[in-house]
Short mmCIF file of C-alpha atoms in Angstrom, two decimals:
data_model
loop_
_atom_site.label_atom_id
_atom_site.label_comp_id
_atom_site.label_asym_id
_atom_site.label_seq_id
_atom_site.Cartn_x
_atom_site.Cartn_y
_atom_site.Cartn_z
CA UNK H 28 -18.02 29.62 4.15
CA UNK H 29 -19.99 28.52 1.04
CA UNK H 30 -18.74 25.22 -0.40
CA UNK H 31 -18.80 24.63 -4.14
CA UNK H 32 -18.27 21.44 -6.18
CA UNK H 33 -16.18 23.54 -8.56
CA UNK H 34 -13.59 24.59 -5.97
CA UNK H 35 -10.42 22.43 -6.00
CA UNK H 36 -8.39 21.48 -2.97
CA UNK H 37 -4.62 21.70 -2.90
CA UNK H 38 -2.36 18.68 -3.47
CA UNK H 39 1.44 18.72 -3.31
CA UNK H 40 3.51 16.77 -5.83
CA UNK H 41 5.61 14.34 -3.75
CA UNK H 42 7.24 12.52 -6.65
CA UNK H 43 7.16 12.24 -10.44
CA UNK H 44 8.15 8.73 -11.56
CA UNK H 45 8.75 8.04 -15.26
CA UNK H 46 6.94 4.86 -16.40
CA UNK H 47 7.29 5.03 -20.18
CA UNK H 48 7.89 7.74 -22.82
CA UNK H 49 5.52 10.68 -22.01
CA UNK H 50 3.93 8.75 -19.11
CA UNK H 51 4.60 9.60 -15.46
CA UNK H 52 3.23 8.38 -12.15
CA UNK H 53 2.44 11.41 -9.97
CA UNK H 54 2.31 10.78 -6.23
CA UNK H 55 0.32 13.54 -4.55
CA UNK H 56 0.07 14.54 -0.92
CA UNK H 57 -3.52 15.62 -0.23
CA UNK H 58 -4.31 18.64 1.94
CA UNK H 59 -7.56 17.29 3.39
CA UNK H 60 -9.73 14.16 3.64
CA UNK H 61 -12.14 15.00 0.79
CA UNK H 62 -10.70 12.23 -1.43
CA UNK H 63 -10.61 9.52 1.25
CA UNK H 64 -13.73 7.74 -0.01
CA UNK H 65 -12.43 7.49 -3.58
CA UNK H 66 -13.21 4.06 -5.11
CA UNK H 67 -11.50 2.14 -7.93
CA UNK H 68 -12.73 3.36 -11.30
CA UNK H 69 -13.61 6.90 -10.22
CA UNK H 70 -11.91 10.01 -11.61
CA UNK H 71 -10.88 13.47 -10.45
CA UNK H 72 -10.53 16.84 -12.17
CA UNK H 73 -6.91 18.00 -12.06
CA UNK H 74 -6.33 21.77 -12.09
CA UNK H 75 -3.07 23.43 -13.04
CA UNK H 76 -3.30 27.11 -11.93
CA UNK H 77 -3.38 29.51 -14.86
CA UNK H 78 -3.82 26.73 -17.42
CA UNK H 79 -7.01 24.74 -16.81
CA UNK H 80 -8.49 21.38 -15.83
CA UNK H 81 -8.59 17.86 -17.21
CA UNK H 82 -10.19 14.59 -16.01
CA UNK H 83 -7.80 11.89 -14.78
CA UNK H 84 -8.55 8.36 -13.57
CA UNK H 85 -7.34 7.53 -10.08
CA UNK H 86 -4.89 4.62 -10.24
CA UNK H 87 -4.27 3.89 -6.55
CA UNK H 88 -6.39 1.26 -4.81
CA UNK H 89 -6.90 3.32 -1.68
CA UNK H 90 -6.62 7.03 -0.93
CA UNK H 91 -5.54 7.95 2.58
CA UNK H 92 -3.52 11.15 2.52
CA UNK H 93 -1.83 10.13 -0.73
CA UNK H 94 -3.17 9.66 -4.25
CA UNK H 95 -1.46 8.29 -7.36
CA UNK H 96 -2.26 9.37 -10.92
CA UNK H 97 -0.78 7.87 -14.09
CA UNK H 98 -0.72 10.68 -16.64
CA UNK H 99 0.27 10.86 -20.31
CA UNK H 100 1.47 14.19 -21.68
CA UNK H 101 -1.00 14.83 -24.49
CA UNK H 102 -2.48 18.33 -24.11
CA UNK H 103 -2.16 21.81 -22.67
CA UNK H 104 -2.95 20.92 -19.05
CA UNK H 105 -0.79 17.81 -18.87
CA UNK H 106 2.08 19.59 -20.63
CA UNK H 107 1.96 22.29 -17.95
CA UNK H 108 1.79 19.58 -15.27
CA UNK H 109 4.91 17.88 -16.62
CA UNK H 110 6.77 21.20 -16.21
CA UNK H 111 6.04 21.18 -12.49
CA UNK H 112 8.57 19.97 -9.95
CA UNK H 113 8.36 17.93 -6.77
CA UNK H 114 7.10 20.21 -4.00
CA UNK H 115 4.87 22.27 -6.30
CA UNK H 116 1.12 22.22 -5.71
CA UNK H 117 -1.83 21.66 -8.01
CA UNK H 118 -5.63 21.51 -7.48
CA UNK H 119 -7.96 18.50 -7.40
CA UNK H 120 -11.77 18.22 -7.53
CA UNK H 121 -13.75 15.06 -6.90
CA UNK H 122 -13.79 12.11 -6.79
CA UNK H 123 -16.53 11.78 -9.39
CA UNK H 124 -18.57 9.12 -11.14
CA UNK H 125 -19.48 5.51 -10.50
CA UNK H 126 -16.53 3.15 -10.19
CA UNK H 127 -16.30 -0.63 -10.41
CA UNK H 128 -19.02 -2.55 -8.47
CA UNK H 129 -16.87 -3.85 -5.61
CA UNK H 130 -19.75 -5.33 -3.61
CA UNK H 131 -20.98 -7.24 -6.65
CA UNK H 132 -17.47 -8.56 -7.33
CA UNK H 133 -17.01 -9.98 -3.83
CA UNK H 134 -16.70 -13.76 -3.72
CA UNK H 135 -16.45 -14.04 -7.52
CA UNK H 136 -13.70 -14.84 -10.00
CA UNK H 137 -12.46 -11.75 -11.84
CA UNK H 138 -10.64 -11.00 -15.06
CA UNK H 139 -9.28 -7.46 -15.40
CA UNK H 140 -8.53 -6.42 -18.97
CA UNK H 141 -6.56 -3.28 -19.89
CA UNK H 142 -5.34 -1.77 -23.13
CA UNK H 143 -2.75 1.01 -23.23
CA UNK H 144 -3.32 3.79 -20.70
CA UNK H 145 -6.52 1.99 -19.64
CA UNK H 146 -4.29 0.10 -17.23
CA UNK H 147 -4.43 3.14 -14.88
CA UNK H 148 -8.00 2.65 -13.55
CA UNK H 149 -7.58 -1.14 -13.77
CA UNK H 150 -4.55 -0.81 -11.47
CA UNK H 151 -6.73 0.86 -8.82
CA UNK H 152 -9.01 -2.20 -8.98
CA UNK H 153 -6.29 -4.86 -8.68
CA UNK H 154 -4.66 -2.96 -5.80
CA UNK H 155 -7.99 -2.87 -3.97
CA UNK H 156 -8.54 -6.59 -4.58
CA UNK H 157 -5.04 -7.47 -3.32
CA UNK H 158 -5.58 -5.34 -0.22
CA UNK H 159 -8.74 -7.37 0.44
CA UNK H 160 -7.65 -10.66 -1.16
CA UNK H 161 -9.83 -13.00 0.93
CA UNK H 162 -12.98 -11.25 -0.30
CA UNK H 163 -12.49 -12.28 -3.94
CA UNK H 164 -12.03 -15.46 -5.97
CA UNK H 165 -9.59 -16.13 -8.80
CA UNK H 166 -7.86 -13.08 -10.27
CA UNK H 167 -6.56 -12.82 -13.83
CA UNK H 168 -4.99 -9.64 -15.25
CA UNK H 169 -4.64 -9.19 -19.01
CA UNK H 170 -2.79 -6.15 -20.35
CA UNK H 171 -1.98 -5.25 -23.93
CA UNK H 172 -0.25 -2.40 -25.73
CA UNK H 173 1.00 -1.45 -29.18
CA UNK H 174 4.72 -1.46 -28.33
CA UNK H 175 6.61 -2.98 -25.41
CA UNK H 176 8.33 0.35 -24.63
CA UNK H 177 4.86 1.63 -23.65
CA UNK H 178 4.51 -0.96 -20.85
CA UNK H 179 3.38 0.92 -17.72
CA UNK H 180 4.06 -0.20 -14.12
CA UNK H 181 6.86 -2.48 -15.28
CA UNK H 182 8.34 -2.94 -11.80
CA UNK H 183 4.91 -3.62 -10.27
CA UNK H 184 4.08 -6.23 -12.90
CA UNK H 185 7.41 -7.90 -12.18
CA UNK H 186 6.24 -8.40 -8.59
CA UNK H 187 2.68 -9.40 -9.55
CA UNK H 188 3.94 -12.13 -11.86
CA UNK H 189 5.73 -13.77 -8.91
CA UNK H 190 2.53 -14.13 -6.90
CA UNK H 191 0.73 -17.48 -6.87
CA UNK H 192 -2.72 -16.03 -6.31
CA UNK H 193 -2.83 -14.11 -9.62
CA UNK H 194 -2.38 -14.98 -13.26
CA UNK H 195 -0.91 -12.18 -15.40
CA UNK H 196 -0.85 -12.11 -19.20
CA UNK H 197 0.90 -9.24 -21.00
CA UNK H 198 1.07 -8.81 -24.77
CA UNK H 199 2.53 -6.24 -27.17
CA UNK H 200 2.11 -6.06 -30.93
CA UNK H 201 5.77 -5.04 -31.24
CA UNK H 202 8.45 -6.09 -28.79
CA UNK H 203 11.80 -4.37 -28.40
CA UNK H 204 14.21 -5.38 -25.69
CA UNK H 205 15.79 -5.74 -23.35
CA UNK H 206 14.21 -3.30 -20.89
CA UNK H 207 14.65 -3.24 -17.13
CA UNK H 208 13.26 -4.72 -15.05
CA UNK H 209 12.60 -7.62 -17.46
CA UNK H 210 8.95 -8.65 -17.74
CA UNK H 211 7.69 -11.68 -19.64
CA UNK H 212 5.80 -10.40 -22.69
CA UNK H 213 3.94 -12.27 -25.41
CA UNK H 214 3.84 -11.08 -29.00
CA UNK H 215 0.20 -10.40 -29.77
CA UNK H 216 -2.90 -8.58 -28.63
CA UNK H 217 -5.24 -8.60 -25.67
CA UNK H 218 -7.58 -10.94 -27.54
CA UNK H 219 -4.76 -13.47 -28.00
CA UNK H 220 -4.16 -13.46 -24.23
CA UNK H 221 -7.89 -13.92 -23.61
CA UNK H 222 -7.81 -17.13 -25.64
CA UNK H 223 -4.95 -18.44 -23.48
CA UNK H 224 -6.41 -17.49 -20.10
CA UNK H 225 -8.49 -20.08 -18.15
CA UNK H 226 -11.70 -18.01 -18.04
CA UNK H 227 -15.15 -19.57 -17.79
CA UNK H 228 -18.71 -18.39 -17.36
CA UNK H 229 -18.27 -17.91 -13.60
CA UNK H 230 -16.03 -14.88 -14.14
CA UNK H 231 -16.87 -11.20 -13.95
CA UNK H 232 -14.91 -8.97 -16.37
CA UNK H 233 -13.71 -5.38 -15.92
CA UNK H 234 -12.38 -3.68 -19.06
CA UNK H 235 -10.70 -0.34 -19.82
CA UNK H 236 -8.85 0.61 -22.98
CA UNK H 237 -9.17 2.29 -26.35
CA UNK H 238 -12.73 2.14 -27.76
CA UNK H 239 -11.63 0.08 -30.77
CA UNK H 240 -10.65 -2.74 -28.41
CA UNK H 241 -14.03 -3.27 -26.79
CA UNK H 242 -16.03 -5.15 -29.38
CA UNK H 243 -13.23 -7.67 -30.00
CA UNK H 244 -12.71 -8.24 -26.25
CA UNK H 245 -16.46 -8.64 -25.72
CA UNK H 246 -16.64 -11.20 -28.53
CA UNK H 247 -13.87 -13.28 -26.89
CA UNK H 248 -15.58 -13.08 -23.50
CA UNK H 249 -18.89 -14.17 -25.04
CA UNK H 250 -17.13 -17.21 -26.49
CA UNK H 251 -15.88 -17.97 -22.96
CA UNK H 252 -19.50 -18.01 -21.81
CA UNK H 253 -19.75 -14.63 -20.08
CA UNK H 254 -23.07 -12.85 -20.33
CA UNK H 255 -23.47 -9.11 -20.76
CA UNK H 256 -24.54 -8.98 -17.11
CA UNK H 257 -21.03 -10.07 -16.14
CA UNK H 258 -19.05 -7.58 -18.25
CA UNK H 259 -18.21 -4.05 -17.04
CA UNK H 260 -16.67 -1.32 -19.19
CA UNK H 261 -14.96 1.92 -18.21
CA UNK H 262 -15.77 4.37 -21.00
CA UNK H 263 -13.47 7.18 -22.03
CA UNK H 264 -15.49 10.33 -22.58
CA UNK H 265 -14.40 13.96 -22.25
CA UNK H 266 -15.62 14.84 -18.77
CA UNK H 267 -15.33 18.54 -17.99
CA UNK H 268 -17.39 19.78 -15.05
CA UNK H 269 -17.63 16.34 -13.42
CA UNK H 270 -21.07 17.02 -11.91
CA UNK H 271 -23.44 16.69 -14.90
CA UNK H 272 -23.88 20.38 -15.66
CA UNK H 273 -21.83 21.25 -18.75
CA UNK H 274 -23.03 18.40 -21.02
CA UNK H 275 -19.62 17.61 -22.55
CA UNK H 276 -19.95 13.91 -21.69
CA UNK H 277 -23.70 13.59 -22.38
CA UNK H 278 -24.31 10.59 -24.59
CA UNK H 279 -27.30 8.33 -25.09
CA UNK H 280 -29.33 10.27 -22.52
CA UNK H 281 -26.70 9.77 -19.81
CA UNK H 282 -24.09 12.01 -18.22
CA UNK H 283 -21.02 9.78 -18.29
CA UNK H 284 -19.41 11.77 -15.47
CA UNK H 285 -22.29 10.85 -13.14
CA UNK H 286 -23.65 7.49 -14.36
CA UNK H 287 -20.21 6.23 -15.40
CA UNK H 288 -17.46 6.01 -16.34
CA UNK H 289 -18.01 2.34 -15.42
CA UNK H 290 -21.10 0.73 -16.99
CA UNK H 291 -22.45 -2.82 -17.09
CA UNK H 292 -22.51 -3.94 -20.72
CA UNK H 293 -26.18 -4.98 -20.58
CA UNK H 294 -27.06 -1.37 -19.67
CA UNK H 295 -25.18 -0.05 -22.72
CA UNK H 296 -27.17 -2.14 -25.17
CA UNK H 297 -29.88 0.50 -24.98
CA UNK H 298 -27.31 3.18 -25.91
CA UNK H 299 -26.16 2.08 -29.37
CA UNK H 300 -24.15 5.26 -29.96
CA UNK H 301 -21.96 4.55 -26.93
CA UNK H 302 -20.31 1.34 -28.09
CA UNK H 303 -20.65 -1.05 -30.95
CA UNK H 304 -21.45 -4.35 -29.24
CA UNK H 305 -21.80 -6.65 -32.21
#
């Protein structure tokens, strides 16, 4: 049989868990081992038969028969996905791209910074770190959103905030309560939490969020003493084929689907159209 990178494999929807308005966590049972080597920060192409494909970040720290995807209903493919039921099947291709540099992070202090739906790939990273806790130094998680009703993984954050080996800072620009389970939120933005967090120049930073957030977060990290060698960004670009053929994600001479979506900031300084760094 001829294999093709464009052929999806089947995955069965085991559960659909509501996290926030228009945001669900899909737990998928995989039909084979092709996703087993998936690493935090990588993405897959999700196929809904008869509708089409879309790229989705993997949000589970390890993939061994099961995969978790946090998905917002925003377009044709995700709308069709939300009409599926538990027990239905969909298609997956991948995993694709370069994820977070786990080997480089080992033994170092880490700050993980997420804005909005960017918490999905960041979750895959903190789950990996917690599964291998002795391999890493201090861990700080900073998560911000526009409105508190958009807080994702509420129950998981409730548990994380009880741990003594992590510091968690969560901020929303608008807070409406109460919501269950209760989670301690600060009124403000990600940058406000960065000023509060005990971060120094020994930290490595991993960031994912809306593009408008990046330059302000980078400025705060620079004031903490971090160099551009120590800052990693997961860029949101419209990946389509996932294998560097169609050119949809081609920017600055790079195919984001192959060279990214995670880049070291110092490498992006030569790609001024990718992100405004100053």
